Coordinates of C-alpha atoms in Angstrom, one line a residue:
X1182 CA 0.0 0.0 0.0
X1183 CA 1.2 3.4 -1.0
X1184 CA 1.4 6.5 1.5
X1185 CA -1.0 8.0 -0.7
X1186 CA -3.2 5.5 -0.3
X1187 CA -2.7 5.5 3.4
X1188 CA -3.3 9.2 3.5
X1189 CA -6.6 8.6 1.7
X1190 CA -8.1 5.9 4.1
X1191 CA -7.2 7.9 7.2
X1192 CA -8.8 10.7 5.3
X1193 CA -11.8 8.5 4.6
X1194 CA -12.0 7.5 8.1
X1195 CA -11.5 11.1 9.7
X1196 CA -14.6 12.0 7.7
X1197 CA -17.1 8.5 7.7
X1198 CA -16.1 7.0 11.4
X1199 CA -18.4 8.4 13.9
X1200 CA -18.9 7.5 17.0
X1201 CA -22.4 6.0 18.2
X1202 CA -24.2 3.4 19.1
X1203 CA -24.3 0.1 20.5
X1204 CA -21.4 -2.6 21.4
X1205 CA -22.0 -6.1 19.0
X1206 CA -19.5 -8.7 19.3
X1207 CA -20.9 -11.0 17.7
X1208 CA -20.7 -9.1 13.5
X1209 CA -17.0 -8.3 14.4
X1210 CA -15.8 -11.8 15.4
X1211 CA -17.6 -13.3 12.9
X1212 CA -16.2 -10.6 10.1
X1213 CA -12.6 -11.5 11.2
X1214 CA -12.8 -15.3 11.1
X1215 CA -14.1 -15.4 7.7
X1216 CA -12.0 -13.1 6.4
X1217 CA -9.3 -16.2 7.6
X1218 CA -11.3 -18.6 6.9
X1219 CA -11.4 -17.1 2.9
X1220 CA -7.6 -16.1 3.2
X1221 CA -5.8 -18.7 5.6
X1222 CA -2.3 -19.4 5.0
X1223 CA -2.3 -23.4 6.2
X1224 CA 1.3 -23.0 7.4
X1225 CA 0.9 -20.2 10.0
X1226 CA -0.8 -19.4 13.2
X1227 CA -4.3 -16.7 12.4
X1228 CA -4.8 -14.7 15.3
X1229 CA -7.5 -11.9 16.4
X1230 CA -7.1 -9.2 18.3
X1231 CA -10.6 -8.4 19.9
X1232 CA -11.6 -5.2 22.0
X1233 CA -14.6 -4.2 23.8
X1234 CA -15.1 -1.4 26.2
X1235 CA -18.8 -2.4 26.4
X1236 CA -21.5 -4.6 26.9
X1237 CA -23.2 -6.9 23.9
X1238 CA -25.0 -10.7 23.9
X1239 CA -22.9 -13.7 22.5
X1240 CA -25.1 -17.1 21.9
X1241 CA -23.8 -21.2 22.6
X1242 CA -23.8 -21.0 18.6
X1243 CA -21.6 -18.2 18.6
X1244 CA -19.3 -20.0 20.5
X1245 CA -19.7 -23.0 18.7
X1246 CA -18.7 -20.8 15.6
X1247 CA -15.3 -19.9 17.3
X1248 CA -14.6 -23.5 18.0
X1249 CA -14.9 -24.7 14.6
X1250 CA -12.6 -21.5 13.5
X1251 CA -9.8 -22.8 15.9
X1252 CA -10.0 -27.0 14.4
X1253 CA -10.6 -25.6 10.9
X1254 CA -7.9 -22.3 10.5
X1255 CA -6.0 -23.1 13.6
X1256 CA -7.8 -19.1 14.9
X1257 CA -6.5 -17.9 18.2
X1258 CA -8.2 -15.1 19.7
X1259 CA -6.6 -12.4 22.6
X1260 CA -9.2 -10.0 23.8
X1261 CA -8.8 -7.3 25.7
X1262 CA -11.8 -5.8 28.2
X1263 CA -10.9 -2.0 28.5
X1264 CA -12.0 -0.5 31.9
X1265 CA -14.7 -1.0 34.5
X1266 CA -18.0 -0.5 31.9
X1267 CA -16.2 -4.0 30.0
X1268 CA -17.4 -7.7 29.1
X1269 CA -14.9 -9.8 30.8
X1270 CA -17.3 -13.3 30.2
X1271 CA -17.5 -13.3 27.0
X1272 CA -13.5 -12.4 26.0
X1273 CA -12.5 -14.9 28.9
X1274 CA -14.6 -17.7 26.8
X1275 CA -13.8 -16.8 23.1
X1276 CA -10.3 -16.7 24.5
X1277 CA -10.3 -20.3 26.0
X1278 CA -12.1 -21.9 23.1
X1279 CA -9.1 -20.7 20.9
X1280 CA -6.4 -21.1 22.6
X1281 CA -5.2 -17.6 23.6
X1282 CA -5.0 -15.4 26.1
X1283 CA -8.1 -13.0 27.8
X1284 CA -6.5 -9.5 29.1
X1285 CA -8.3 -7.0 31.4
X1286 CA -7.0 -3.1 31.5
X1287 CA -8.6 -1.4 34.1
X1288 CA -8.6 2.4 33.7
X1289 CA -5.0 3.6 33.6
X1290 CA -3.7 0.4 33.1
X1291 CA -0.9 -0.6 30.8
X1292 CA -2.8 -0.6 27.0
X1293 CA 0.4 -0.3 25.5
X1294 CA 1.7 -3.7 27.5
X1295 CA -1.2 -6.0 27.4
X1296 CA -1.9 -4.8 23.5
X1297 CA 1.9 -6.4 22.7
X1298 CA 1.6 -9.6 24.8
X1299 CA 0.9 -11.9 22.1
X1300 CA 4.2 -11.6 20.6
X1301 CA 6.1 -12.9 23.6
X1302 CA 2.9 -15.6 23.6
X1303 CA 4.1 -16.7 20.3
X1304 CA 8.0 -16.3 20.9
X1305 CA 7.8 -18.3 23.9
X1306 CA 6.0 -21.0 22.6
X1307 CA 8.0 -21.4 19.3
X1308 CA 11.3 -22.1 20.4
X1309 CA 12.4 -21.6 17.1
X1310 CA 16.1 -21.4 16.2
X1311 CA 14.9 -20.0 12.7
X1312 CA 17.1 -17.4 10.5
X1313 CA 14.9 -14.5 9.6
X1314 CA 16.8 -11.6 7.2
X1315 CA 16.3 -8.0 7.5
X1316 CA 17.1 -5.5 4.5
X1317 CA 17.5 -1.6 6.1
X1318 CA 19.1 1.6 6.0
X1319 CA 22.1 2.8 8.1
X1320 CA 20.6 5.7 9.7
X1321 CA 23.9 8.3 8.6
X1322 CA 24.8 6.6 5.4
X1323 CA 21.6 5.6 3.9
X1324 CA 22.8 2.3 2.7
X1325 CA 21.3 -0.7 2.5
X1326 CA 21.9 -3.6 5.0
X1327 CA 21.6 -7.1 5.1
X1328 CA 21.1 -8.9 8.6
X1329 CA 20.5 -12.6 9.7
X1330 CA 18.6 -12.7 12.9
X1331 CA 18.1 -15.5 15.1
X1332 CA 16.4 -15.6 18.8
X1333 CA 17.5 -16.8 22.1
X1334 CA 15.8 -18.4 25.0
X1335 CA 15.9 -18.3 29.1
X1336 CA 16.0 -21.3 30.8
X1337 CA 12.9 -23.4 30.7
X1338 CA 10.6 -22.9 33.1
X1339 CA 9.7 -26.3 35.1
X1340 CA 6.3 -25.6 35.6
X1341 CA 5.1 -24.5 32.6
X1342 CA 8.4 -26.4 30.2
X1343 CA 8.2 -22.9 28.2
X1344 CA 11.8 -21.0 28.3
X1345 CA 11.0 -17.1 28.0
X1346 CA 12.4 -15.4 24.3
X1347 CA 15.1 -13.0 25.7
X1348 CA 15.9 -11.2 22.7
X1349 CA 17.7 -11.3 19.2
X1350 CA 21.1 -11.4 17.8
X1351 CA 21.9 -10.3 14.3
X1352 CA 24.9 -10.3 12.1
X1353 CA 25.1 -7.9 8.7
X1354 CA 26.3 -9.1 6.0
X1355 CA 28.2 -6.0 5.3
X1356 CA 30.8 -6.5 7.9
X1357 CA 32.0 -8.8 4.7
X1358 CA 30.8 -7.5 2.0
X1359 CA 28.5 -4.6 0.7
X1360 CA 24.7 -5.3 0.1
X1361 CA 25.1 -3.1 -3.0
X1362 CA 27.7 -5.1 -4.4
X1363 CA 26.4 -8.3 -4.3
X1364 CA 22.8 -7.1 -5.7
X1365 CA 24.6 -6.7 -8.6
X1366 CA 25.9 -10.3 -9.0
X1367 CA 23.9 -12.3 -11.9
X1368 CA 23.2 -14.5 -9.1
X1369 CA 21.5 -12.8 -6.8
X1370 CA 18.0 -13.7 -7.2
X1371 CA 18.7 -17.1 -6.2
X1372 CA 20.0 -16.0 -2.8
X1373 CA 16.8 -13.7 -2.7
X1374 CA 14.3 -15.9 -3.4
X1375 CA 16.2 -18.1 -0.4
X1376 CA 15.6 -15.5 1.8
X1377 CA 12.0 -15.0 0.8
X1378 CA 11.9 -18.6 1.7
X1379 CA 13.9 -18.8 4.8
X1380 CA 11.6 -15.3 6.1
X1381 CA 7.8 -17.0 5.1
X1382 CA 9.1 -20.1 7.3
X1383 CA 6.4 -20.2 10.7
X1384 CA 7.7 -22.6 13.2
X1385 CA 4.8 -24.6 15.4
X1386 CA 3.6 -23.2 18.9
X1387 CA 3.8 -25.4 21.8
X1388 CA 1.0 -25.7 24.1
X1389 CA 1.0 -25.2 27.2
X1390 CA -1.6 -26.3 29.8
X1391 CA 0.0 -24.9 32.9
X1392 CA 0.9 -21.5 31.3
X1393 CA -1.1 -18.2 33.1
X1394 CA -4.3 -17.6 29.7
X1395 CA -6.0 -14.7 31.9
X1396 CA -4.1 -11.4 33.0
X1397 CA -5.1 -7.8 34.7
X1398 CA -3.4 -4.5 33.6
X1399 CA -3.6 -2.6 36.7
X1400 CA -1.7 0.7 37.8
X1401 CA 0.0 -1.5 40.0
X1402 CA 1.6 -3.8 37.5
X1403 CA 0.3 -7.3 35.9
X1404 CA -1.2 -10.6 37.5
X1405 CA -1.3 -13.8 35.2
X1406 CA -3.7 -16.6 36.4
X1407 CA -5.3 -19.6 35.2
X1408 CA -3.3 -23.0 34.3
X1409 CA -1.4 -24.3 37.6
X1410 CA 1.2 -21.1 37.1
X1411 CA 0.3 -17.8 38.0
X1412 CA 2.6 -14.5 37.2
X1413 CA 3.2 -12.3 40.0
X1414 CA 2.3 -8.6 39.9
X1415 CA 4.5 -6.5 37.7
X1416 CA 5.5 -10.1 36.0
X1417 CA 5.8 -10.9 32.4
X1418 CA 2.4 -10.3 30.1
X1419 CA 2.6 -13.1 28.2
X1420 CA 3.0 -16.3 29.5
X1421 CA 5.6 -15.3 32.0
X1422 CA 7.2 -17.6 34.6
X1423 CA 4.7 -19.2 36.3
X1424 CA 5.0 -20.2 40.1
X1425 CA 8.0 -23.1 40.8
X1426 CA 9.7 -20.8 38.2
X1427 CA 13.6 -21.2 37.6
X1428 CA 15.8 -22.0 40.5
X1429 CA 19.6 -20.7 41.0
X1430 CA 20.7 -17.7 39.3
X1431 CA 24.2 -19.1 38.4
X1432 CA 22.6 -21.8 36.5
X1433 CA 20.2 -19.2 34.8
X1434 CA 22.9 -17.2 33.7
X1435 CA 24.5 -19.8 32.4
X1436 CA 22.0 -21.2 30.2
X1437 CA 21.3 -17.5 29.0
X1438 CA 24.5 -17.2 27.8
X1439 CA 24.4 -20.7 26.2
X1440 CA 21.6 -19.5 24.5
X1441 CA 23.0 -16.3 23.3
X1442 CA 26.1 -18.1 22.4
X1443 CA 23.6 -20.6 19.8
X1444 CA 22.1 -17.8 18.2
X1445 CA 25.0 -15.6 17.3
X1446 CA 26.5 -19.0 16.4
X1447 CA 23.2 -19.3 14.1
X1448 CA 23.2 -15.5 12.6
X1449 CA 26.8 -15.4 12.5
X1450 CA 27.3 -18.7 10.1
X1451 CA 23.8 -17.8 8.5
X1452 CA 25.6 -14.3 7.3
X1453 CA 28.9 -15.9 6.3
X1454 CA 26.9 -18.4 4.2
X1455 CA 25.1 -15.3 2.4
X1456 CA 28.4 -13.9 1.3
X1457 CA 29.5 -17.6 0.7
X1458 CA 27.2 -17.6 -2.0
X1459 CA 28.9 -14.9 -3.8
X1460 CA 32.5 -15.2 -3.1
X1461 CA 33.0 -17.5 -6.2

């Protein structure tokens, strides 16, 4: 989509969105799992985000509906009940059916956190040591960069067996060899469509029975509950380290660095294989 394009639909909306009336749950849910349904890529997870700041009826058959979403497009939903005047019942049940996770901001809580949790839901569950590249710009020069990025893990967690995603490690390609250079190579759209490849790649998700599915954004910080784990306050939003959590910090430390030590080992030979494409 082109900024002009952009422009024009927020121009659109400025002028055609008003606010009014009632809360329905039931048209919006409905909307977003048949647009997947039509539109389903077999090889990935579909999720939906769902908001409500309000009240609105949801039938057995509408749950029913959400069930058959989750068998059929593998669907899972994270809602999000926003203040006091919010369904929690309904969220907390379309949540479960699917697999995710139901999320309750009470006013002044953090949107911002609870609204990103799903990544770290996904990232935690994966456990995936998959390469994914990243063409940008140096911010002074303006040059284009190649990276190869790879994740690393905490320690697994014994009561939930899920080891928290700490972060990413990246190598550029330019440390060898210029991006620009080697797009000009008659070669170069065989390592490209690799890449296209190597980026499209979704790992499973692990599930995880014992892992918190329902937390509370409060002023205070965050509780996870349900499963046999439960997040403290101020604790991770997304399937954070549940009670019986990891034991002895020298250990922890260790594995961390284990961790780190696998994915630059993974980025870093990942990187020296793209320029060992080219180096004939």
């Amino acid at each position: 989509m082109s900024e002009d394009e952009i422009k024009a639909q927020k121009k659109w909306a400025q002028v055609n969105v008003v606010a009014g009336g009632g809360t329905n749950f039931v048209a919006p849910i409905r909307k977003a799992l048949d647009v997947l349904d039509k539109n389903t890529d077999e090889s990935c997870q579909n999720i939906v985000l769902f908001l409500t700041d309000g009240e609105a009826s949801f039938e057995q058959r509408d749950y029913d509906f959400v069930s058959s979403q989750k068998a059929k497009n593998q669907v899972t939903i994270f809602s999000y009940a926003l203040g006091n005047g919010a369904n929690r019942e309904v969220g907390q049940k379309v949540s479960e059916l699917s697999g995710g996770q139901f999320n309750y901001i009470e006013d002044g809580g953090d949107l911002k956190g609870a609204m990103s949790s799903y990544y770290t839901f996904f990232a935690d569950r994966q456990q995936s040591r998959a390469v994914r590249w990243l063409l940008y710009s140096d911010f002074i020069t303006g040059f284009p960069l190649l990276a190869a990025c790879a994740p690393f893990y905490d320690a697994v967690d014994p009561a939930t067996n899920i080891a928290p995603i700490l972060g990413v490690v990246c190598m550029d390609m330019n440390v060898i060899v210029q991006y620009s250079e080697v797009a000009l190579r008659p070669d170069f759209e065989v390592f490209n469509k690799k890449i296209e490849k190597e980026n499209s790649f979704c790992p499973n998700t692990k599930d995880c029975s014992t892992c918190p599915t329902t937390f509370e954004w409060t002023k205070a910080g965050v509780t996870g509950t349900g499963g046999t784990g439960a997040g403290g306050a101020g604790g991770n939003g997304a399937g954070g380290n549940g009670a019986g959590g990891n034991s002895g910090s020298s250990n922890k430390v260790k594995d961390n660095a284990s961790s780190l030590g696998a994915a630059m080992s993974v980025a870093v030979t990942a990187g020296a294989l793209a320029v060992g494409l080219f180096s004939a």
